[in-house]
Amino acid sequence: MNNIMKKILLLLVLIGTLTSYAQDVPFDVKQLGDKPGFNKAVRAIKLGDIDYERGSEEDMANALKHYVVADSFNSKSAYLNFKMGVCHLYGGQKYEAKDRLEFVKQYGNSKDYPDLDFYLAQSYQLDGQWGKAIELFKAYKETLADADEEQRFFINKKIKECRVGEELASAPVRVWIDNLGPGVNSSYSDYGPVISADNRELFFTSRRPNGDDAEKDETGYNYEDIYSSSRAFGEEWDEAVNLGKPVNTKKHDATVGLAPDGRSLITYHGINRKNGNLQITKKDDAGNWEKLTDLGSNINSDYHEEAATLSFDEKKLFFVSDKPGGLGGHDIYVALWDEANQTWGEAENLGENINTEFDEKGVFFHPDGKTLYFSSAGHRTMGGLDIFKSEYNSDTEEWSTPVNIGYPINTPDDDVYFVVSGNERYAYYSSVREDGFGEKDIYKITFLGEKKKPAFAASDLVNGSLDTTYDERSAAGNFDKRDLIIVEGKVSDKISGAGLVSKITFIDAITNESISELVTEPDGTYHILLETNKDYAITAEKDGFTLASDNINPRFEDEGNSYTKNFGLSALDGTVVINNTNNTTDANDSNNATNNTDNANNNNNTDSASNNNSNSSSETKPNSNNESISFTLRNIYFDFDQSTLRHASVGELDKLVKILKENPEMRIQLVGHTDSRGPAWYNNALSKRRSKVAKDYLVSKGISASRIDAKGAGERELEVSDNQIENMSSVRKKEEAHQKNRRTVVKIID
Amino acid sequence: MKKIFLLLLIAPLISFGQKEYAEEARLMFAEANFAYNKGNLTDAFALYEKCIGIEPQYAEAFVNMSFIKFDSKDYNKALDYALKAHSIEKVQHSIFSALGKSYYMVGDYDSAATYLAKIEYFDDLTEVEEYFLAASNVKLNNFSAAKPLAKKLYTNRPSNSDYAALKGNVMYGYGEYEQAMELYKKALDLNPDNVYIYSNIAKACLQLNQNDKALEYINKGVEIATGEGKVTFLILKGNYFHSIGELDNAEKAYDEAYKIDNSNTNILVNQAGILIDKEDYQSALEKCNMAIEKNSELMEAYFNRGIANEMLRNIEDACSDWEEAFILGSEKAEKFLNSSTCNE
């Protein structure tokens, strides 16, 4: 055979293969009758058709089993693919439907399958191909008779679902959805998860066989049983175990609800899935489940009750029922616990904010006491039952409009039995998803919240090239002074806290030598550098005001430390400074910067004669406080255990003399205080002697004795208590505290 | 003769000082000072070293050694010597000055501002010290503290480009972007070689929503600047593109910056940020690891690594990272720590 002929033959074979590959191959005895297995396949189809015609979910599943046998013989039959596609849609493995129905669409005769678009549209909806689904639903609607209102209504609903699906899928909720794994899920239907609020106990329903000869119900499926699993903090769920008796029986036993503490379990118990009652069991202290008790006639009816949830305080019970009087299908009801009669009160329908003409199922009431999660085939669903959330407003006594909790939690298929952990980080539900182990599985949802924005290192404002900045300086010479400390603080009005321009003197407390004298800033602040290894007596003074004094005794090891010494003065005329308008601020500083003072001029002026020792434009007001004016002098020194004035004390007393001379009508009380060392009677006497000595000094300087009342308070009014001193960490600190107690308080009594 | 001369020279210095240094050390110190003032810094440094060999606690010598290293642009060493001086004498003008400036140049603006401000305990600051202090406060976003100094510097020397730019920075900090722009432009007019000003102008343009102009200035800066300056502009460019959602362009800019300076942890942090936005969490994690390895106190790196870890399902590690970020000052990390993510 020459080359051309070979090529022609090859082409013909190729065309033949392609055409034979892509076409409807009916189960026709003429085409396939001579092949082995044909009869078996045809028989399987017939058996399948019988189940198919019955139409229930279980029948569809059974039909599918037969069709699979036929499909293994011939997978190219449009008829068989159509039947299998529909079975998938209404039975298990719904996601398998699309390919089968697309095959029919492409290769089958459309007249033979008038409902094909309807089913294919649903498979597209399941697959998230919203646009295609809507197109086919619309096309199918055109084929309906005008009188077919019910079907039209249903198609319109499906179109609406697709639109909702499109909207929700375009803005997915940030979640992780994880199958709980083979330890919990099985190849059978596993659903109805309920969890304790602490996310440690899980109960769910499974249709897996329990034991080797598990009984089956009238549909041929295993009876429902309740299983449990638990987990430790941070760990995965343990292998699920059957709860056994008395919770599980030979009939249907399904999880319905769980109290937040995990100790009360509500179950559904019945001979079939449509005719059963809600019951409750509690865990005793030994961890065993008690016998089930019926929830009572206000809850259970002759109709179908499924799903129930307790409030955190177990005083409210929400449950689902399809009893008459609702809004349509299954509805959600609430009943309150009647403490007096120890039973549930009459149930009330939650009303049309929550319930719709379609089914509402799978209810869960969050431990927060106001949020209700439930599944609904009404509201804005993207297909089947979707999970919604509504909050109860106790003021208006209304439920908020339910909100779809979003994709991908909700899918175009049924999404039911949604429960949320106490901290709302996790939720569990059952769903049919492609990664499942078979039929429904239980999934854990982790809510990730809003996308977290990462931090970026900003590029700062750039300053000039400081590295080229040359400070024309000469080498640093030897330091003038060494071993310095920083002392800073503020002189202010004792009552208002307004800063006072004042003079501060620093005296060597041993030699009485003047070390430094300065005038504070306009706002009353000051700072100074002092050498260590000296004892300083510090006095703050201002014309027309009381004195304030303190002392500081820095040692060598204190070098480099900063000390804050603040002083409060009181005006002798009884007024209070409320605003020191000498505090200048930059008038252009209108923004809310952190520090609004513009102290470009540091002015620690040591010229004591300067005119800064006055608040020249201060505002004052009368002092409404009726307490008499007093101030404390801390630098009146006596030799230890003596009442002899030390030379260094005269400076402070001289300042007091000046005040008294400038205010000739003033009368004062001098009260001496000691520290607490030594017996109380002794300290009392010592303090009296010392205040008398101080008085004598004042008198020696020309102050009338009648103007001075000298008293002793001993150790009765310690500034630092013995307890506080006891708890101090060093001897030095303790000594400083004792020194603080040794003082003279001057009280202006007139 | 030389020694007698030196002795006469240093006599007033010696008589003032209270510390009893060994005479040999004092003479050496005086000689070193002489060399320093003559501009013979190498000789001066060697003499100071000898001085310290005799008298290890000669704080003044350490201060001058710090000054020399500073002038040689060896800022880490300058800081070392300043710290050494400070360990001996904690309160001295020249030591505060040396510390403040050195801290600034190594990027520790907080310490720089702290020490420079302390100079006021002694005297008024010199012009240069004022500039450093103002610049430190700008870096710390403490514009109210920077303002009076910047105003004073610019008023006294209006023809100084850096002072004009500094005042512009203060205006920027106050939100007065138009005024800032005016000052930046003036600064550039005074000295067109001050490339850094393009960066500040670009930032002001962004604040004024003049995005195109901003990009123009940024690109100009990228074109002209070199080394660290160029890196600054590239980071700015990356940040700009990120702010307008152009992640790929932002990534390119950061990558270019990284090629110039692969030790810059800010670049690594920002690269990680882009990778997080692109949901490439593993790569983001690796970038953060690199950043933290170079700087274990980089708050943004821990913060971002926390996000990457969370999305990679390493929740415990994520919470640990946010804890570290919180300790380093991140308020957002605190919110994450208190969320249900870290509190099962």
Short mmCIF file of N, CA, C and O in Angstrom, two decimals, chain A residues 174 176 178 200 231 233-234 423 425 448 451-457 459 461-464 466-467 469-471 473-479 481-484 486 488 527 529 531 559-560 588-589 591 593-595 598 602, chain B residues 18-19 21 29 33 36-37 58 60 64 67 71 73 75 88-92 94 101 104-105 120-122 131-132 135 139 142 144 148 169 174 196 200 203 236 239 242 266 270 273 277 279 303-304 310-311 313 341 343-344:
data_model
loop_
_atom_site.label_atom_id
_atom_site.label_comp_id
_atom_site.label_asym_id
_atom_site.label_seq_id
_atom_site.Cartn_x
_atom_site.Cartn_y
_atom_site.Cartn_z
N ARG A 174 -13.96 35.18 54.85
CA ARG A 174 -12.63 34.61 55.08
C ARG A 174 -12.73 33.53 56.15
O ARG A 174 -12.84 33.82 57.34
N TRP A 176 -11.57 29.21 57.05
CA TRP A 176 -11.05 27.91 56.67
C TRP A 176 -12.16 26.91 56.94
O TRP A 176 -12.80 26.96 57.98
N ASP A 178 -12.61 22.99 57.23
CA ASP A 178 -11.82 21.76 57.30
C ASP A 178 -12.69 20.58 57.68
O ASP A 178 -13.45 20.65 58.66
N ARG A 200 -14.90 21.79 73.49
CA ARG A 200 -14.17 20.60 73.92
C ARG A 200 -14.96 19.31 73.69
O ARG A 200 -14.38 18.23 73.67
N ARG A 231 -11.84 16.88 72.63
CA ARG A 231 -10.51 17.35 72.28
C ARG A 231 -9.91 18.13 73.44
O ARG A 231 -10.62 18.75 74.23
N PHE A 233 -7.18 21.18 74.65
CA PHE A 233 -6.81 22.52 74.16
C PHE A 233 -5.71 22.41 73.11
O PHE A 233 -4.69 21.76 73.32
N GLY A 234 -5.96 23.01 71.98
CA GLY A 234 -4.95 23.04 70.91
C GLY A 234 -4.82 21.74 70.13
O GLY A 234 -4.01 21.66 69.21
N ASN A 423 -16.43 31.49 71.81
CA ASN A 423 -15.65 32.68 71.45
C ASN A 423 -15.85 33.08 69.99
O ASN A 423 -15.18 33.99 69.50
N ARG A 425 -14.91 31.92 67.34
CA ARG A 425 -13.80 31.71 66.43
C ARG A 425 -14.08 30.51 65.52
O ARG A 425 -13.65 30.47 64.37
N LEU A 448 -11.73 33.76 60.10
CA LEU A 448 -10.47 34.50 60.09
C LEU A 448 -10.65 36.00 60.27
O LEU A 448 -9.69 36.72 60.45
N LYS A 451 -9.24 40.67 56.62
CA LYS A 451 -7.86 40.42 56.23
C LYS A 451 -6.95 41.36 57.01
O LYS A 451 -7.19 42.57 57.09
N LYS A 452 -5.92 40.80 57.59
CA LYS A 452 -5.02 41.61 58.40
C LYS A 452 -4.06 42.37 57.50
O LYS A 452 -3.43 41.79 56.61
N LYS A 453 -3.94 43.65 57.78
CA LYS A 453 -3.04 44.46 56.95
C LYS A 453 -1.64 44.37 57.52
O LYS A 453 -1.43 44.62 58.72
N PRO A 454 -0.67 44.07 56.69
CA PRO A 454 0.70 43.99 57.22
C PRO A 454 1.23 45.37 57.55
O PRO A 454 0.72 46.38 57.09
N ALA A 455 2.26 45.38 58.36
CA ALA A 455 2.91 46.63 58.72
C ALA A 455 4.00 46.93 57.70
O ALA A 455 4.67 46.01 57.21
N PHE A 456 4.13 48.18 57.39
CA PHE A 456 5.18 48.61 56.48
C PHE A 456 6.05 49.61 57.20
O PHE A 456 5.56 50.48 57.92
N ALA A 457 7.35 49.47 57.00
CA ALA A 457 8.27 50.47 57.54
C ALA A 457 8.15 51.69 56.65
O ALA A 457 8.44 51.64 55.46
N SER A 459 8.85 55.36 55.12
CA SER A 459 10.07 56.14 54.92
C SER A 459 9.87 57.46 55.65
O SER A 459 8.91 58.17 55.43
N LEU A 461 10.65 61.28 57.22
CA LEU A 461 11.17 62.53 56.70
C LEU A 461 12.69 62.49 56.82
O LEU A 461 13.22 61.99 57.80
N VAL A 462 13.33 63.01 55.80
CA VAL A 462 14.79 62.96 55.79
C VAL A 462 15.34 64.32 56.16
O VAL A 462 14.84 65.36 55.69
N ASN A 463 16.34 64.30 57.01
CA ASN A 463 17.01 65.55 57.36
C ASN A 463 18.28 65.71 56.53
O ASN A 463 18.72 64.77 55.87
N GLY A 464 18.85 66.87 56.64
CA GLY A 464 20.04 67.16 55.87
C GLY A 464 21.21 66.31 56.24
O GLY A 464 21.16 65.53 57.19
N LEU A 466 23.73 65.55 58.06
CA LEU A 466 24.37 65.94 59.31
C LEU A 466 25.78 65.40 59.41
O LEU A 466 26.59 65.87 60.19
N ASP A 467 26.05 64.37 58.61
CA ASP A 467 27.40 63.82 58.69
C ASP A 467 28.43 64.79 58.11
O ASP A 467 29.62 64.65 58.34
N THR A 469 28.08 67.94 58.73
CA THR A 469 28.01 69.12 59.60
C THR A 469 29.22 69.14 60.51
O THR A 469 29.47 68.20 61.23
N TYR A 470 29.95 70.19 60.41
CA TYR A 470 31.18 70.23 61.20
C TYR A 470 31.02 71.27 62.28
O TYR A 470 30.76 72.42 62.04
N ASP A 471 31.12 70.81 63.43
CA ASP A 471 31.02 71.71 64.57
C ASP A 471 32.40 72.25 64.84
O ASP A 471 33.28 71.53 65.32
N ARG A 473 34.85 73.26 66.68
CA ARG A 473 35.12 73.28 68.10
C ARG A 473 36.58 72.99 68.34
O ARG A 473 37.28 72.44 67.49
N SER A 474 36.98 73.35 69.47
CA SER A 474 38.32 72.96 69.87
C SER A 474 38.17 71.74 70.77
O SER A 474 37.07 71.38 71.17
N ALA A 475 39.28 71.13 71.05
CA ALA A 475 39.24 69.94 71.89
C ALA A 475 38.69 70.31 73.26
O ALA A 475 38.91 71.42 73.77
N ALA A 476 37.95 69.39 73.84
CA ALA A 476 37.41 69.63 75.19
C ALA A 476 38.56 69.65 76.18
O ALA A 476 39.42 68.76 76.18
N GLY A 477 38.55 70.70 77.02
CA GLY A 477 39.58 70.76 78.06
C GLY A 477 39.15 69.97 79.27
O GLY A 477 38.12 69.28 79.24
N ASN A 478 39.95 70.07 80.31
CA ASN A 478 39.57 69.39 81.55
C ASN A 478 38.30 70.00 82.12
O ASN A 478 38.08 71.21 82.03
N PHE A 479 37.49 69.18 82.70
CA PHE A 479 36.19 69.65 83.18
C PHE A 479 36.37 70.57 84.38
O PHE A 479 37.18 70.32 85.26
N LYS A 481 33.99 71.22 86.63
CA LYS A 481 33.42 70.55 87.80
C LYS A 481 33.15 69.10 87.43
O LYS A 481 32.90 68.78 86.27
N ARG A 482 33.15 68.28 88.45
CA ARG A 482 32.95 66.87 88.19
C ARG A 482 31.90 66.29 89.12
O ARG A 482 31.49 66.94 90.06
N ASP A 483 31.59 65.06 88.85
CA ASP A 483 30.71 64.28 89.75
C ASP A 483 29.46 65.07 90.07
O ASP A 483 29.16 65.36 91.23
N LEU A 484 28.73 65.39 89.03
CA LEU A 484 27.57 66.27 89.18
C LEU A 484 26.27 65.50 89.22
O LEU A 484 26.15 64.39 88.69
N ILE A 486 21.90 66.41 88.74
CA ILE A 486 20.96 67.39 88.19
C ILE A 486 19.80 67.50 89.17
O ILE A 486 19.22 66.50 89.60
N GLU A 488 16.18 69.48 89.49
CA GLU A 488 15.21 70.30 88.75
C GLU A 488 13.86 70.18 89.41
O GLU A 488 13.64 69.28 90.23
N HIS A 527 16.35 74.35 86.88
CA HIS A 527 17.26 73.21 86.98
C HIS A 527 18.63 73.74 87.34
O HIS A 527 18.97 74.90 87.05
N LEU A 529 22.93 72.23 88.27
CA LEU A 529 23.87 71.12 88.43
C LEU A 529 24.60 71.33 89.75
O LEU A 529 25.08 72.43 90.03
N GLU A 531 27.41 69.59 92.73
CA GLU A 531 28.43 68.56 92.94
C GLU A 531 27.97 67.58 94.01
O GLU A 531 27.20 67.92 94.91
N GLU A 559 26.35 60.32 91.42
CA GLU A 559 26.75 61.10 90.24
C GLU A 559 25.91 60.75 89.01
O GLU A 559 25.68 59.58 88.73
N GLY A 560 25.43 61.77 88.32
CA GLY A 560 24.66 61.55 87.10
C GLY A 560 23.18 61.44 87.35
O GLY A 560 22.38 61.48 86.40
N ASN A 588 1.53 81.06 67.35
CA ASN A 588 1.24 80.39 66.09
C ASN A 588 1.07 78.90 66.24
O ASN A 588 0.82 78.19 65.29
N ASP A 589 1.26 78.42 67.44
CA ASP A 589 1.18 76.98 67.68
C ASP A 589 -0.27 76.55 67.82
O ASP A 589 -0.76 76.34 68.90
N ASN A 591 -1.73 73.86 66.33
CA ASN A 591 -2.01 72.44 66.12
C ASN A 591 -1.89 71.66 67.41
O ASN A 591 -1.34 72.12 68.37
N ALA A 593 0.00 69.50 68.81
CA ALA A 593 1.27 68.83 69.06
C ALA A 593 1.34 68.42 70.52
O ALA A 593 0.56 68.90 71.33
N THR A 594 2.27 67.54 70.87
CA THR A 594 2.30 67.02 72.23
C THR A 594 2.79 68.01 73.25
O THR A 594 2.47 67.94 74.42
N ASN A 595 3.61 68.97 72.88
CA ASN A 595 4.15 69.92 73.84
C ASN A 595 4.00 71.29 73.26
O ASN A 595 4.66 71.65 72.29
N ASP A 598 6.79 76.93 74.15
CA ASP A 598 7.89 77.30 73.29
C ASP A 598 8.94 77.94 74.15
O ASP A 598 9.02 79.16 74.28
N ASN A 602 16.10 79.45 77.79
CA ASN A 602 16.33 78.89 79.11
C ASN A 602 17.00 79.95 79.94
O ASN A 602 18.05 80.46 79.58
N GLN B 18 39.49 69.37 89.06
CA GLN B 18 39.60 68.88 90.42
C GLN B 18 40.21 67.49 90.49
O GLN B 18 40.74 67.06 91.49
N LYS B 19 40.01 66.73 89.37
CA LYS B 19 40.48 65.36 89.37
C LYS B 19 41.98 65.37 89.34
O LYS B 19 42.62 66.10 88.61
N TYR B 21 44.64 63.79 88.00
CA TYR B 21 45.26 62.89 87.02
C TYR B 21 46.76 62.93 87.24
O TYR B 21 47.33 63.93 87.68
N PHE B 29 47.71 64.81 77.60
CA PHE B 29 46.41 65.31 77.21
C PHE B 29 46.55 66.69 76.57
O PHE B 29 45.95 66.98 75.53
N ASN B 33 45.57 67.76 72.82
CA ASN B 33 44.68 68.87 72.52
C ASN B 33 45.32 69.82 71.53
O ASN B 33 44.68 70.37 70.64
N TYR B 36 45.12 68.33 68.21
CA TYR B 36 43.70 68.37 67.77
C TYR B 36 43.37 69.74 67.23
O TYR B 36 42.83 69.88 66.13
N ASN B 37 43.70 70.76 68.00
CA ASN B 37 43.35 72.13 67.60
C ASN B 37 44.09 72.56 66.35
O ASN B 37 43.66 73.46 65.64
N TYR B 58 40.47 58.84 82.17
CA TYR B 58 40.57 60.23 81.69
C TYR B 58 39.38 60.52 80.78
O TYR B 58 39.45 60.40 79.56
N GLU B 60 37.95 63.19 79.74
CA GLU B 60 38.10 64.24 78.72
C GLU B 60 38.78 63.69 77.47
O GLU B 60 38.47 64.10 76.35
N ASN B 64 37.30 63.60 73.51
CA ASN B 64 37.98 64.10 72.32
C ASN B 64 38.20 63.00 71.31
O ASN B 64 38.14 63.23 70.09
N PHE B 67 35.07 62.78 69.43
CA PHE B 67 34.95 63.84 68.44
C PHE B 67 35.74 63.48 67.19
O PHE B 67 35.30 63.73 66.07
N ASP B 71 34.28 62.96 63.40
CA ASP B 71 34.70 63.70 62.22
C ASP B 71 35.20 62.79 61.11
O ASP B 71 35.18 63.15 59.94
N LYS B 73 33.71 60.11 60.47
CA LYS B 73 32.47 59.42 60.08
C LYS B 73 32.41 57.97 60.60
O LYS B 73 31.64 57.17 60.09
N TYR B 75 30.89 56.49 63.20
CA TYR B 75 29.95 56.91 64.24
C TYR B 75 29.80 55.88 65.35
O TYR B 75 29.55 56.23 66.50
N ILE B 88 32.35 57.44 83.01
CA ILE B 88 33.24 58.02 84.02
C ILE B 88 32.64 59.31 84.59
O ILE B 88 32.66 59.52 85.80
N GLU B 89 32.12 60.13 83.68
CA GLU B 89 31.52 61.40 84.09
C GLU B 89 30.14 61.48 83.48
O GLU B 89 29.99 61.61 82.29
N LYS B 90 29.12 61.43 84.32
CA LYS B 90 27.77 61.28 83.77
C LYS B 90 27.13 62.61 83.38
O LYS B 90 26.14 62.62 82.66
N VAL B 91 27.64 63.69 83.89
CA VAL B 91 27.00 64.98 83.61
C VAL B 91 28.06 65.97 83.15
O VAL B 91 28.74 66.59 83.98
N GLN B 92 28.22 66.09 81.84
CA GLN B 92 29.17 67.05 81.28
C GLN B 92 28.65 67.48 79.91
O GLN B 92 28.13 66.65 79.14
N SER B 94 30.21 68.46 77.13
CA SER B 94 30.84 67.91 75.94
C SER B 94 30.46 66.44 75.75
O SER B 94 30.33 65.96 74.63
N LYS B 101 25.10 63.54 69.31
CA LYS B 101 25.38 63.51 67.87
C LYS B 101 25.66 62.09 67.40
O LYS B 101 25.21 61.68 66.32
N TYR B 104 22.54 60.10 67.14
CA TYR B 104 21.77 60.48 65.95
C TYR B 104 22.28 59.75 64.73
O TYR B 104 21.52 59.18 63.95
N MET B 105 23.61 59.76 64.58
CA MET B 105 24.18 59.18 63.36
C MET B 105 24.04 57.67 63.30
O MET B 105 24.08 57.09 62.21
N GLU B 120 21.31 71.74 77.82
CA GLU B 120 20.74 72.98 78.35
C GLU B 120 20.99 73.15 79.85
O GLU B 120 20.86 74.25 80.37
N TYR B 121 21.34 72.08 80.52
CA TYR B 121 21.67 72.22 81.94
C TYR B 121 22.94 73.05 82.12
O TYR B 121 23.19 73.63 83.17
N PHE B 122 23.74 73.04 81.06
CA PHE B 122 25.01 73.75 81.15
C PHE B 122 24.91 75.12 80.48
O PHE B 122 25.13 76.15 81.12
N TYR B 131 20.77 72.01 65.66
CA TYR B 131 20.35 71.34 64.42
C TYR B 131 20.15 69.85 64.68
O TYR B 131 19.14 69.26 64.28
N PHE B 132 21.12 69.25 65.38
CA PHE B 132 20.99 67.83 65.69
C PHE B 132 19.76 67.57 66.56
O PHE B 132 19.04 66.59 66.37
N ALA B 135 16.68 67.95 64.45
CA ALA B 135 16.58 66.82 63.53
C ALA B 135 16.15 65.55 64.27
O ALA B 135 15.35 64.77 63.76
N LYS B 139 12.77 63.29 63.63
CA LYS B 139 12.78 61.84 63.44
C LYS B 139 11.84 61.14 64.42
O LYS B 139 11.29 60.09 64.14
N ASN B 142 8.36 64.43 67.03
CA ASN B 142 8.07 65.37 68.11
C ASN B 142 8.24 66.78 67.54
O ASN B 142 9.21 67.48 67.82
N SER B 144 6.55 69.53 67.88
CA SER B 144 6.41 70.71 68.73
C SER B 144 7.74 71.04 69.39
O SER B 144 8.07 72.21 69.60
N PRO B 148 10.55 75.28 67.62
CA PRO B 148 11.27 76.51 67.98
C PRO B 148 12.71 76.52 67.49
O PRO B 148 13.22 77.54 67.04
N ASN B 169 10.25 70.23 57.19
CA ASN B 169 9.88 68.97 57.86
C ASN B 169 8.96 69.23 59.04
O ASN B 169 8.01 68.49 59.30
N TYR B 174 3.31 69.25 61.19
CA TYR B 174 2.12 69.94 61.68
C TYR B 174 0.97 69.83 60.69
O TYR B 174 -0.08 70.41 60.90
N TYR B 196 18.05 64.58 49.08
CA TYR B 196 17.10 64.03 50.05
C TYR B 196 15.80 64.81 50.07
O TYR B 196 14.75 64.31 50.44
N ASN B 200 11.26 64.28 50.68
CA ASN B 200 10.30 64.99 51.53
C ASN B 200 9.23 65.67 50.69
O ASN B 200 8.05 65.69 51.05
N LYS B 203 6.71 63.17 49.64
CA LYS B 203 5.77 62.84 50.71
C LYS B 203 4.71 63.93 50.86
O LYS B 203 3.54 63.66 51.06
N LEU B 236 10.48 54.49 49.42
CA LEU B 236 9.39 55.45 49.26
C LEU B 236 8.55 55.12 48.03
O LEU B 236 7.32 55.16 48.05
N ASN B 239 6.48 52.09 48.78
CA ASN B 239 5.36 52.46 49.65
C ASN B 239 4.28 53.18 48.86
O ASN B 239 3.08 52.98 49.06
N HIS B 242 2.42 50.69 46.78
CA HIS B 242 1.57 49.87 47.66
C HIS B 242 0.31 50.64 48.04
O HIS B 242 -0.79 50.09 48.06
N ASN B 266 14.27 47.30 56.86
CA ASN B 266 13.00 47.91 56.45
C ASN B 266 12.55 47.36 55.10
O ASN B 266 11.36 47.17 54.85
N ASN B 270 9.05 45.36 54.34
CA ASN B 270 8.09 45.79 53.32
C ASN B 270 7.90 44.73 52.24
O ASN B 270 6.79 44.56 51.71
N GLY B 273 5.51 42.48 53.61
CA GLY B 273 4.17 43.07 53.55
C GLY B 273 3.50 42.83 52.20
O GLY B 273 2.33 42.47 52.12
N ASP B 277 0.17 40.62 51.22
CA ASP B 277 -0.97 41.11 50.44
C ASP B 277 -1.22 40.22 49.23
O ASP B 277 -2.34 40.07 48.77
N GLU B 279 -0.75 37.13 49.35
CA GLU B 279 -1.11 35.83 49.96
C GLU B 279 -0.04 34.77 49.75
O GLU B 279 -0.35 33.57 49.79
N PHE B 303 5.34 41.51 63.69
CA PHE B 303 3.92 41.70 63.38
C PHE B 303 3.56 40.96 62.09
O PHE B 303 2.58 40.21 62.04
N ASN B 304 4.37 41.19 61.08
CA ASN B 304 4.08 40.55 59.78
C ASN B 304 4.28 39.05 59.85
O ASN B 304 3.53 38.28 59.24
N GLU B 310 -0.09 32.92 61.02
CA GLU B 310 -1.51 32.61 61.20
C GLU B 310 -2.07 31.98 59.93
O GLU B 310 -2.77 30.97 59.98
N MET B 311 -1.76 32.58 58.81
CA MET B 311 -2.33 32.08 57.55
C MET B 311 -1.72 30.74 57.13
O MET B 311 -2.30 30.02 56.34
N ARG B 313 -1.36 28.57 59.32
CA ARG B 313 -1.97 27.75 60.36
C ARG B 313 -1.02 27.46 61.52
O ARG B 313 -1.24 26.50 62.25
N THR B 341 -8.42 34.52 68.14
CA THR B 341 -7.35 33.74 67.49
C THR B 341 -6.39 33.21 68.53
O THR B 341 -5.95 32.07 68.48
N ASN B 343 -6.99 33.26 71.85
CA ASN B 343 -7.64 32.94 73.13
C ASN B 343 -8.72 31.91 72.88
O ASN B 343 -9.89 32.24 72.78
N GLU B 344 -8.32 30.67 72.78
CA GLU B 344 -9.30 29.63 72.52
C GLU B 344 -10.17 29.47 73.76
O GLU B 344 -11.32 29.23 73.68
#
